[in-house]
Structure formats: structure tokens, C-alpha cells
Amino acid sequence: MAIYRLFTTIYPLVCKELSLILRGAYRKVPKNLQSLIFQDTLTAFRLLPEMKTRSAVSAAHLLLQSVEATLPKQKKNLAVTEYKNAMIAHKRRAKARQEENVAHLPQDVLVHVFSFLDFQSLVSVGQVCWPWNFAASDNRLWQRQYATFFRDSYNDLNIKEQHTSRQVEDDSYTMYSLLDLLKVHFVTGESKLQFYHL
């Protein structure tokens, strides 16, 4: 981890140094050194997706500007393509890291946030990832959806009295399995819940 921190600290400095070399000395050095500088520039662009800081992105952008101003057309096109691919990969990784952080919210927080969603949105968030699916399957959310859809109050549901099997105690509230929720049957003409027991 310490090496990675050192690397992320050095990366912007290396990009700035390469930029200065490209602008100031690239045309004055022999072809074999130009080739090394070009390869180092491509390597810097390839390492960009691993960077997490804005300073690394801005340093890579500065290097790109030097590439566009200095390199011959063929090498410039290759370097610009490498930079564009690196930026796409960087943005994807940043988005994945952001989604990873969101997915690790505590279960009770997710349930609270999901309690403000409508039916279709609740179904959609249940498909995002496993932790969200578990939170979106919370029985209290679906009781609210049922109450909203049929304009009943929570007191009229009486689910606890109607259903005694397959209950799992979880701290201060009772959860029902998804299988039980799927076995809900709406009696024709009435908006009562009946559970089919195995």
C-alpha cells in the first residue's frame, strides 16, 4: 500500500517532467532517445486508469497537450488514442469505485432510503446489486407498497396474525421470506392478503 501511495504521488511529477522534456528537448535529442521518451509517454498514459487523484488526471492532460504540440503526426495520433483509451478506463474505474462505496451503506439506511420509492423504482433498485436486492426485499417496504397500492392502512393488513409459519425473528421486527411474499393471493373482490402454507 505504501508503494501505491508513493506511485500515485510520483505520477503527476513524472507526467510534468515528461511534458517539459517533450516541449524543450524532444527535437534536439537523438532518435533512440526520442523513442524512449515516446515509450515513456505511452506508459504514462497506460498507467492513468490506476490513478485516483485529480492531480494525476490534470498532469496526464498536460502531457497530452505537450504530445499534441511536439510529436510528429503518426506518433501523436498513437499517443492521443492511448490517452483517450486511458481516460475511458479511468472514468469507468472511478464510477465502479463510487458504486462500490454506495453499495456498502448499512442495511437499515438502504431500507430507509428505499422507503421513499414507488413500486417500479423499488423493483429496479433490487436489481442493482446483492446488498440492494436484500434491502429492497425487506418486508416492511412491500407492506407499504401494498398499503399504498390498495389504499389500506398498516392496521388493516394484519399480516402477523394471518401468517405464523416461516417467520424469522430479526432484532425488533419480523421478516417474511421472499417465497412467502410470492405466495400472496388476492381474493377476488376483496383486498385482503391470504398466505398459502406449504
C-alpha positions as YAML, in Angstrom:
chain: A
units: angstrom
residues:
- id: 1
  name: MET
  ca: [0.00, 0.00, 0.00]
- id: 2
  name: ALA
  ca: [2.87, 2.38, 0.77]
- id: 3
  name: ILE
  ca: [4.34, 1.76, -2.69]
- id: 4
  name: TYR
  ca: [1.00, 2.56, -4.28]
- id: 5
  name: ARG
  ca: [0.77, 5.85, -2.36]
- id: 6
  name: LEU
  ca: [4.29, 6.71, -3.41]
- id: 7
  name: PHE
  ca: [3.45, 5.83, -7.01]
- id: 8
  name: THR
  ca: [0.31, 7.99, -7.02]
- id: 9
  name: THR
  ca: [2.34, 10.85, -5.58]
- id: 10
  name: ILE
  ca: [5.10, 10.50, -8.17]
- id: 11
  name: TYR
  ca: [2.83, 10.02, -11.20]
- id: 12
  name: PRO
  ca: [1.88, 13.72, -11.60]
- id: 13
  name: LEU
  ca: [5.54, 14.70, -11.24]
- id: 14
  name: VAL
  ca: [6.62, 12.20, -13.90]
- id: 15
  name: CYS
  ca: [3.94, 13.46, -16.29]
- id: 16
  name: LYS
  ca: [5.04, 17.06, -15.77]
- id: 17
  name: GLU
  ca: [8.71, 16.13, -16.32]
- id: 18
  name: LEU
  ca: [7.86, 14.23, -19.49]
- id: 19
  name: SER
  ca: [5.85, 17.23, -20.65]
- id: 20
  name: LEU
  ca: [8.81, 19.53, -20.09]
- id: 21
  name: ILE
  ca: [11.17, 17.12, -21.89]
- id: 22
  name: LEU
  ca: [8.78, 16.87, -24.84]
- id: 23
  name: ARG
  ca: [8.43, 20.63, -25.18]
- id: 24
  name: GLY
  ca: [12.03, 21.57, -24.52]
- id: 25
  name: ALA
  ca: [14.33, 18.80, -25.68]
- id: 26
  name: TYR
  ca: [12.49, 16.21, -27.75]
- id: 27
  name: ARG
  ca: [13.54, 17.55, -31.17]
- id: 28
  name: LYS
  ca: [17.12, 18.12, -30.02]
- id: 29
  name: VAL
  ca: [17.89, 14.58, -28.79]
- id: 30
  name: PRO
  ca: [18.92, 11.59, -30.95]
- id: 31
  name: LYS
  ca: [16.27, 9.25, -32.42]
- id: 32
  name: ASN
  ca: [16.93, 6.47, -29.92]
- id: 33
  name: LEU
  ca: [16.24, 8.86, -27.00]
- id: 34
  name: GLN
  ca: [13.15, 10.18, -28.79]
- id: 35
  name: SER
  ca: [11.92, 6.62, -28.98]
- id: 36
  name: LEU
  ca: [12.48, 6.13, -25.23]
- id: 37
  name: ILE
  ca: [10.68, 9.39, -24.43]
- id: 38
  name: PHE
  ca: [7.77, 8.34, -26.64]
- id: 39
  name: GLN
  ca: [7.54, 4.91, -24.98]
- id: 40
  name: ASP
  ca: [7.61, 6.55, -21.53]
- id: 41
  name: THR
  ca: [4.81, 8.85, -22.63]
- id: 42
  name: LEU
  ca: [2.68, 5.91, -23.74]
- id: 43
  name: THR
  ca: [3.43, 4.13, -20.46]
- id: 44
  name: ALA
  ca: [2.32, 7.19, -18.51]
- id: 45
  name: PHE
  ca: [-0.98, 7.20, -20.37]
- id: 46
  name: ARG
  ca: [-1.43, 3.45, -19.79]
- id: 47
  name: LEU
  ca: [-0.96, 3.92, -16.04]
- id: 48
  name: LEU
  ca: [-3.60, 6.65, -15.82]
- id: 49
  name: PRO
  ca: [-6.57, 4.31, -15.11]
- id: 50
  name: GLU
  ca: [-4.86, 3.20, -11.88]
- id: 51
  name: MET
  ca: [-4.68, 6.77, -10.56]
- id: 52
  name: LYS
  ca: [-7.38, 8.05, -8.21]
- id: 53
  name: THR
  ca: [-6.41, 11.71, -7.87]
- id: 54
  name: ARG
  ca: [-7.41, 14.73, -9.90]
- id: 55
  name: SER
  ca: [-3.81, 15.93, -9.96]
- id: 56
  name: ALA
  ca: [-2.86, 12.76, -11.86]
- id: 57
  name: VAL
  ca: [-5.58, 13.39, -14.44]
- id: 58
  name: SER
  ca: [-4.60, 17.02, -14.89]
- id: 59
  name: ALA
  ca: [-0.92, 16.05, -15.19]
- id: 60
  name: ALA
  ca: [-1.81, 13.48, -17.87]
- id: 61
  name: HIS
  ca: [-3.81, 16.18, -19.66]
- id: 62
  name: LEU
  ca: [-0.79, 18.49, -19.55]
- id: 63
  name: LEU
  ca: [1.30, 15.67, -21.03]
- id: 64
  name: LEU
  ca: [-1.28, 15.24, -23.78]
- id: 65
  name: GLN
  ca: [-1.02, 18.93, -24.67]
- id: 66
  name: SER
  ca: [2.76, 18.56, -24.96]
- id: 67
  name: VAL
  ca: [2.32, 15.47, -27.13]
- id: 68
  name: GLU
  ca: [-0.04, 17.36, -29.46]
- id: 69
  name: ALA
  ca: [2.37, 20.29, -29.72]
- id: 70
  name: THR
  ca: [5.58, 18.33, -30.21]
- id: 71
  name: LEU
  ca: [5.29, 14.83, -31.67]
- id: 72
  name: PRO
  ca: [5.12, 14.05, -35.38]
- id: 73
  name: LYS
  ca: [1.68, 13.16, -36.76]
- id: 74
  name: GLN
  ca: [1.90, 9.36, -36.61]
- id: 75
  name: LYS
  ca: [3.28, 9.24, -33.05]
- id: 76
  name: LYS
  ca: [0.92, 12.00, -31.98]
- id: 77
  name: ASN
  ca: [-2.11, 10.03, -33.23]
- id: 78
  name: LEU
  ca: [-0.95, 6.91, -31.42]
- id: 79
  name: ALA
  ca: [-0.37, 8.81, -28.16]
- id: 80
  name: VAL
  ca: [-3.72, 10.64, -28.38]
- id: 81
  name: THR
  ca: [-5.53, 7.33, -28.92]
- id: 82
  name: GLU
  ca: [-3.71, 5.85, -25.92]
- id: 83
  name: TYR
  ca: [-4.72, 8.86, -23.80]
- id: 84
  name: LYS
  ca: [-8.39, 8.60, -24.85]
- id: 85
  name: ASN
  ca: [-8.49, 4.89, -24.03]
- id: 86
  name: ALA
  ca: [-6.84, 5.56, -20.69]
- id: 87
  name: MET
  ca: [-9.37, 8.28, -19.83]
- id: 88
  name: ILE
  ca: [-12.28, 5.97, -20.66]
- id: 89
  name: ALA
  ca: [-10.81, 3.25, -18.45]
- id: 90
  name: HIS
  ca: [-10.12, 5.81, -15.70]
- id: 91
  name: LYS
  ca: [-13.72, 7.06, -15.74]
- id: 92
  name: ARG
  ca: [-15.08, 3.50, -15.65]
- id: 93
  name: ARG
  ca: [-12.92, 2.59, -12.68]
- id: 94
  name: ALA
  ca: [-13.86, 5.78, -10.87]
- id: 95
  name: LYS
  ca: [-17.54, 5.01, -11.44]
- id: 96
  name: ALA
  ca: [-17.07, 1.43, -10.23]
- id: 97
  name: ARG
  ca: [-15.32, 2.69, -7.07]
- id: 98
  name: GLN
  ca: [-18.16, 5.13, -6.48]
- id: 99
  name: GLU
  ca: [-20.78, 2.40, -6.92]
- id: 100
  name: GLU
  ca: [-18.80, 0.16, -4.60]
- id: 101
  name: ASN
  ca: [-18.92, 2.80, -1.88]
- id: 102
  name: VAL
  ca: [-22.65, 3.34, -2.33]
- id: 103
  name: ALA
  ca: [-23.35, -0.38, -2.21]
- id: 104
  name: HIS
  ca: [-21.73, -0.65, 1.22]
- id: 105
  name: LEU
  ca: [-24.26, 1.53, 3.00]
- id: 106
  name: PRO
  ca: [-25.73, -0.11, 6.11]
- id: 107
  name: GLN
  ca: [-28.84, -2.19, 5.50]
- id: 108
  name: ASP
  ca: [-31.10, -0.04, 7.68]
- id: 109
  name: VAL
  ca: [-30.02, 3.11, 5.80]
- id: 110
  name: LEU
  ca: [-30.79, 1.47, 2.45]
- id: 111
  name: VAL
  ca: [-34.20, 0.33, 3.69]
- id: 112
  name: HIS
  ca: [-34.97, 3.86, 4.91]
- id: 113
  name: VAL
  ca: [-33.93, 5.41, 1.58]
- id: 114
  name: PHE
  ca: [-35.87, 2.78, -0.38]
- id: 115
  name: SER
  ca: [-39.00, 3.51, 1.68]
- id: 116
  name: PHE
  ca: [-39.44, 6.72, -0.35]
- id: 117
  name: LEU
  ca: [-39.52, 4.89, -3.70]
- id: 118
  name: ASP
  ca: [-42.54, 3.91, -5.76]
- id: 119
  name: PHE
  ca: [-43.23, 0.33, -6.83]
- id: 120
  name: GLN
  ca: [-41.30, 0.37, -10.13]
- id: 121
  name: SER
  ca: [-38.30, 2.12, -8.61]
- id: 122
  name: LEU
  ca: [-38.20, -0.36, -5.74]
- id: 123
  name: VAL
  ca: [-38.14, -3.25, -8.19]
- id: 124
  name: SER
  ca: [-35.39, -1.52, -10.20]
- id: 125
  name: VAL
  ca: [-33.08, -0.86, -7.24]
- id: 126
  name: GLY
  ca: [-33.45, -4.51, -6.26]
- id: 127
  name: GLN
  ca: [-31.63, -5.39, -9.49]
- id: 128
  name: VAL
  ca: [-28.58, -3.17, -8.91]
- id: 129
  name: CYS
  ca: [-26.53, -5.45, -6.65]
- id: 130
  name: TRP
  ca: [-26.95, -8.10, -3.95]
- id: 131
  name: PRO
  ca: [-26.94, -5.75, -0.92]
- id: 132
  name: TRP
  ca: [-29.55, -3.53, -2.58]
- id: 133
  name: ASN
  ca: [-31.62, -6.58, -3.52]
- id: 134
  name: PHE
  ca: [-31.60, -7.73, 0.08]
- id: 135
  name: ALA
  ca: [-32.63, -4.26, 1.30]
- id: 136
  name: ALA
  ca: [-35.32, -3.89, -1.39]
- id: 137
  name: SER
  ca: [-36.77, -7.27, -0.35]
- id: 138
  name: ASP
  ca: [-37.45, -6.01, 3.16]
- id: 139
  name: ASN
  ca: [-41.00, -6.95, 4.15]
- id: 140
  name: ARG
  ca: [-41.77, -3.51, 5.61]
- id: 141
  name: LEU
  ca: [-41.17, -1.87, 2.21]
- id: 142
  name: TRP
  ca: [-43.56, -4.23, 0.48]
- id: 143
  name: GLN
  ca: [-46.18, -3.74, 3.19]
- id: 144
  name: ARG
  ca: [-46.00, -0.02, 2.47]
- id: 145
  name: GLN
  ca: [-46.27, -0.67, -1.26]
- id: 146
  name: TYR
  ca: [-49.33, -2.85, -0.69]
- id: 147
  name: ALA
  ca: [-50.91, -0.24, 1.58]
- id: 148
  name: THR
  ca: [-50.23, 2.49, -0.96]
- id: 149
  name: PHE
  ca: [-51.49, 0.47, -3.91]
- id: 150
  name: PHE
  ca: [-54.73, -0.67, -2.27]
- id: 151
  name: ARG
  ca: [-55.24, 2.45, -0.12]
- id: 152
  name: ASP
  ca: [-55.31, 0.35, 3.06]
- id: 153
  name: SER
  ca: [-53.62, 1.27, 6.32]
- id: 154
  name: TYR
  ca: [-50.99, -0.84, 8.01]
- id: 155
  name: ASN
  ca: [-53.50, -1.83, 10.69]
- id: 156
  name: ASP
  ca: [-55.80, -3.45, 8.10]
- id: 157
  name: LEU
  ca: [-53.08, -5.73, 6.79]
- id: 158
  name: ASN
  ca: [-52.85, -7.93, 9.92]
- id: 159
  name: ILE
  ca: [-50.16, -9.97, 8.28]
- id: 160
  name: LYS
  ca: [-48.66, -11.07, 11.58]
- id: 161
  name: GLU
  ca: [-51.90, -12.74, 12.69]
- id: 162
  name: GLN
  ca: [-52.58, -14.41, 9.33]
- id: 163
  name: HIS
  ca: [-49.12, -15.83, 8.86]
- id: 164
  name: THR
  ca: [-47.40, -17.90, 11.53]
- id: 165
  name: SER
  ca: [-45.12, -20.25, 9.62]
- id: 166
  name: ARG
  ca: [-41.76, -19.35, 8.08]
- id: 167
  name: GLN
  ca: [-41.18, -16.34, 10.34]
- id: 168
  name: VAL
  ca: [-37.64, -15.34, 11.13]
- id: 169
  name: GLU
  ca: [-37.01, -13.08, 14.09]
- id: 170
  name: ASP
  ca: [-34.57, -10.32, 13.27]
- id: 171
  name: ASP
  ca: [-33.90, -7.93, 16.15]
- id: 172
  name: SER
  ca: [-37.05, -5.88, 16.68]
- id: 173
  name: TYR
  ca: [-39.19, -6.81, 13.65]
- id: 174
  name: THR
  ca: [-40.37, -9.89, 11.79]
- id: 175
  name: MET
  ca: [-39.27, -10.63, 8.24]
- id: 176
  name: TYR
  ca: [-41.01, -12.97, 5.86]
- id: 177
  name: SER
  ca: [-39.20, -14.89, 3.17]
- id: 178
  name: LEU
  ca: [-39.49, -13.82, -0.44]
- id: 179
  name: LEU
  ca: [-41.19, -17.14, -1.15]
- id: 180
  name: ASP
  ca: [-43.98, -16.21, 1.28]
- id: 181
  name: LEU
  ca: [-44.39, -12.83, -0.41]
- id: 182
  name: LEU
  ca: [-44.67, -14.54, -3.78]
- id: 183
  name: LYS
  ca: [-47.42, -16.82, -2.43]
- id: 184
  name: VAL
  ca: [-49.65, -13.87, -1.60]
- id: 185
  name: HIS
  ca: [-53.04, -14.32, -3.20]
- id: 186
  name: PHE
  ca: [-55.54, -11.51, -3.63]
- id: 187
  name: VAL
  ca: [-59.08, -12.80, -3.01]
- id: 188
  name: THR
  ca: [-61.40, -11.76, -5.83]
- id: 189
  name: GLY
  ca: [-63.40, -8.70, -4.94]
- id: 190
  name: GLU
  ca: [-61.55, -8.09, -1.68]
- id: 191
  name: SER
  ca: [-58.20, -6.55, -0.89]
- id: 192
  name: LYS
  ca: [-57.16, -8.97, 1.85]
- id: 193
  name: LEU
  ca: [-53.98, -10.97, 1.96]
- id: 194
  name: GLN
  ca: [-54.08, -14.74, 2.30]
- id: 195
  name: PHE
  ca: [-50.99, -16.87, 2.57]
- id: 196
  name: TYR
  ca: [-50.73, -20.35, 1.16]
- id: 197
  name: HIS
  ca: [-48.80, -22.56, 3.55]
- id: 198
  name: LEU
  ca: [-46.67, -25.45, 2.32]
...
